[in-house]
Amino acid sequence: MVARKFQVRHNDYDFVVDYDTDDGFEVFKFQLFSLTSVPPDEQKIICAHDDRVVAEDSDLISISEKLRLVSINDEVQEQRLSKSISNSARNDAELLVSDEELARMLQAEEEALLLQQYVAAEDNGEFEQRIRPYIAQVSKYEDPVSQEAARKTVPVDELEEKALVSLAKEGNFKPSKIEQDHAFLLQLLSWFKQSFRWVNAPPCDGCGNETMNNGMGSPLSSEIQFGASRVELFRCKFCSRITRFPRYNDPLKLVETRRGRCGEWANCFTLYCRAFGYESRLILDFTDHVWTECFSQFLGRWMHLDPCEGVYDKPLLYENGWNKKLNYAIAIAKDGVYDVTKRYTRKWHEVLTRRNITSEPALSAVLTTLTQECRRGFSSQVLSELDGRDKKEREALESDIYSTDDASISLPGRQSGDEEWRKLRLEFGSDSLSCSSCPVRKCIDEHVTRIYNAFHPVLSHFVKEEHSKFKVIELLENLKGIFMDVKNSPFKKRKASVDSMLYGTQAFAELLSSLSLETKVNPDGRVDICLAGDPVKTSLALPVVLDALDDMVHSIEKCDSFGEDSLSFPFLKLNRMHSGSVLASGEELPLGIATSAFDGTRTFKWEEPNGAKGGWIIYKVTDNKMHELVAYELMSANDAPERDPKDWVVEGSNDGGSSWHLLDKQTSQTFERRFQRRSFKITSSGLLFSVFRFRFLAVRDVQSTSRLQVGSIDLYERSGQGI
């Protein structure tokens, strides 16, 4: 451990920061964020005496104590590089490789291009022959009948709701049409991943048992009708019956069968994208894979989507995660054919050595010819727009190959397909997409606190009515049933009917208000629960109240009786902190991010891929207000008990994270079941803090996992605080 004191200058103000090397560089950046409001991912920390950029822990040990902090968003963009460097439109600010490395790469490209002249075959039409069938293939995506058939299979309302909720969780309750479209596309990808089935070997058509490969068969006329020129045969291991697996190529047929391998997956998913109006391409990887690209108006560029993996906007997945040796990645769309290989590599000089089907000029000529054919009959205005977009994409592709990877992002190996098959293809790698350098995230969880507080008058009403333990459980189960009815109704028109006397009380009205719901009495005396505000807020809140009711019933079942003594922590969860900022040592993307620990639901969790032997999460309260932490709760996640936290400490800071005070320490703790809540009270009193830190020191079984996961974290303050 090395303790240091730094004087950091930002916008003509000096800040003193105490730093402990055990905390790590990300904690130091979070301390600066607390003092200056410059987010960690926008910070540029510079040594004052030599202008050296501070980039890691070791720098903070050796440099002088005087530093400057600059927000990268405030820096003036440097001039663009000379067009002589591959005619790229790269900014100096974006070029993170050294001059020596750039020169080496350019030299390697020249050598690869020179070698290609000798090893590449003459243009004998092979490349065009491989591409042309796919041009006819993508034209099928424009068929209105196929598009309508695809749309009918999609739970559109459900995906729209999930898209809006995902935006709301980022604090965006009033998204633009472009933002909604982007979010819907990501939900469409997730839905497709769950609804389409990967086929290693199909189950037996007769008995449903496992089969084994039995060679190839001749396609039947009924199979050829839907593009199945190849048919695989499989023999049942039990009844010896032969099951046929025709490799259908007709996207409309695939909407019906909903099964296949990467070719069928990408083929069918691209149809779905077109069916919902997204500009889409089928990407053909000559090293045996297929995926989709869609033009994102939100991002202003083409975005990679792999339906087999459920991964989006991670074009280096194949080179870095799967260890693929790429050569050609060709995009085929209704308006042209494009070489997009440069988007998927940072080793272009190596890729060039493997591009030996034809020379680069010959390849360019073939693609130009095919694109002109696709655009025949387009209006001059459309052609002009396409030419402009093509030029912009070429510039972006040139920029891509010289940019550096985000070292904090760990890309997974291939997840689809049989494990032995993936190993045979050398595409087996890590099992997750994760990040070791997390951004500061804002918790959108005020509704969780409101719901927890709203249960107080409901339970107090039960006590006043002197209901027995069993009656209270019955009423809570009835409540859960009503809210399930509300949840299962269309999210823009939530409604459920009630008839119990409880539902006319003020206590119930407060609970409904916390869910953005209200009651309305019909002329026939029937009472309906319906929306009272933004339906998205209700969508956010319903999973929270349902999980809370489950926890409440479980707690009451363990009690001997129900009465006045029940109206206390942990049964009542009053004064929960909310709306803070969170930073973590690592997180799983996209569902295991740090804020998932504070969303009040069982659906998501915070997962730290490398946290088994140590990980941390920091919670900074809103507006730097000071709070006394009196209790906290941790909940186990949905699976993998070996990842549960076992040893941890809780600390507080009243100076933005420069120094920490121990509030609680726990060792050898266990969670007996999934979604179990463990409650802990803070024994020290009267101490006020604006930042809280959990340092998880070990998980339940560090020998069997590298991961740490927490289902939820709830912090409770003393009533009336936040000063």
Short mmCIF file of N, CA and C in Angstrom, two decimals, residues 455-468 471-472 475 502 505-507 562-567:
data_model
loop_
_atom_site.label_atom_id
_atom_site.label_comp_id
_atom_site.label_asym_id
_atom_site.label_seq_id
_atom_site.Cartn_x
_atom_site.Cartn_y
_atom_site.Cartn_z
N PHE A 455 -45.86 0.31 1.42
CA PHE A 455 -46.35 -0.87 2.12
C PHE A 455 -46.61 -0.60 3.61
N HIS A 456 -46.02 0.47 4.12
CA HIS A 456 -46.21 0.78 5.55
C HIS A 456 -47.69 0.98 5.89
N PRO A 457 -48.44 1.88 5.20
CA PRO A 457 -49.86 2.04 5.54
C PRO A 457 -50.69 0.78 5.28
N VAL A 458 -50.31 -0.02 4.27
CA VAL A 458 -51.05 -1.25 4.01
C VAL A 458 -50.91 -2.21 5.18
N LEU A 459 -49.68 -2.43 5.63
CA LEU A 459 -49.46 -3.36 6.73
C LEU A 459 -50.01 -2.80 8.04
N SER A 460 -49.93 -1.49 8.21
CA SER A 460 -50.52 -0.87 9.40
C SER A 460 -52.03 -1.08 9.43
N HIS A 461 -52.66 -1.04 8.26
CA HIS A 461 -54.10 -1.30 8.17
C HIS A 461 -54.40 -2.74 8.61
N PHE A 462 -53.56 -3.69 8.21
CA PHE A 462 -53.76 -5.07 8.62
C PHE A 462 -53.67 -5.21 10.14
N VAL A 463 -52.68 -4.50 10.73
CA VAL A 463 -52.52 -4.55 12.18
C VAL A 463 -53.74 -3.94 12.87
N LYS A 464 -54.21 -2.80 12.37
CA LYS A 464 -55.37 -2.13 12.95
C LYS A 464 -56.60 -3.02 12.90
N GLU A 465 -56.77 -3.78 11.80
CA GLU A 465 -57.91 -4.67 11.66
C GLU A 465 -57.73 -5.98 12.42
N GLU A 466 -56.52 -6.13 13.05
CA GLU A 466 -56.21 -7.31 13.85
C GLU A 466 -56.34 -8.61 13.04
N HIS A 467 -55.88 -8.54 11.81
CA HIS A 467 -55.90 -9.73 10.97
C HIS A 467 -54.88 -10.74 11.48
N SER A 468 -55.22 -12.00 11.35
CA SER A 468 -54.29 -13.06 11.73
C SER A 468 -53.18 -13.16 10.69
N LYS A 471 -54.58 -14.61 7.53
CA LYS A 471 -55.41 -13.68 6.78
C LYS A 471 -54.55 -12.67 6.03
N VAL A 472 -53.47 -12.22 6.68
CA VAL A 472 -52.56 -11.27 6.03
C VAL A 472 -51.92 -11.92 4.81
N LEU A 475 -54.47 -11.99 2.04
CA LEU A 475 -54.68 -10.68 1.42
C LEU A 475 -53.50 -10.29 0.52
N LEU A 502 -60.67 -4.01 1.07
CA LEU A 502 -59.37 -3.37 1.27
C LEU A 502 -59.08 -2.35 0.20
N THR A 505 -59.50 1.49 0.55
CA THR A 505 -58.84 2.21 1.64
C THR A 505 -57.80 3.18 1.11
N GLN A 506 -57.46 4.17 1.96
CA GLN A 506 -56.41 5.12 1.61
C GLN A 506 -55.06 4.42 1.50
N ALA A 507 -54.87 3.39 2.34
CA ALA A 507 -53.60 2.65 2.30
C ALA A 507 -53.37 2.03 0.93
N PHE A 562 -48.52 -12.23 13.45
CA PHE A 562 -48.41 -10.92 12.80
C PHE A 562 -49.07 -9.88 13.69
N GLY A 563 -48.35 -8.79 13.99
CA GLY A 563 -48.89 -7.75 14.85
C GLY A 563 -48.06 -6.50 14.80
N GLU A 564 -48.19 -5.65 15.81
CA GLU A 564 -47.49 -4.37 15.86
C GLU A 564 -45.98 -4.54 15.76
N ASP A 565 -45.47 -5.61 16.35
CA ASP A 565 -44.02 -5.84 16.33
C ASP A 565 -43.50 -6.11 14.91
N SER A 566 -44.40 -6.45 14.02
CA SER A 566 -43.98 -6.74 12.65
C SER A 566 -43.66 -5.48 11.86
N LEU A 567 -44.10 -4.33 12.36
CA LEU A 567 -43.93 -3.09 11.61
C LEU A 567 -42.57 -2.46 11.89
#
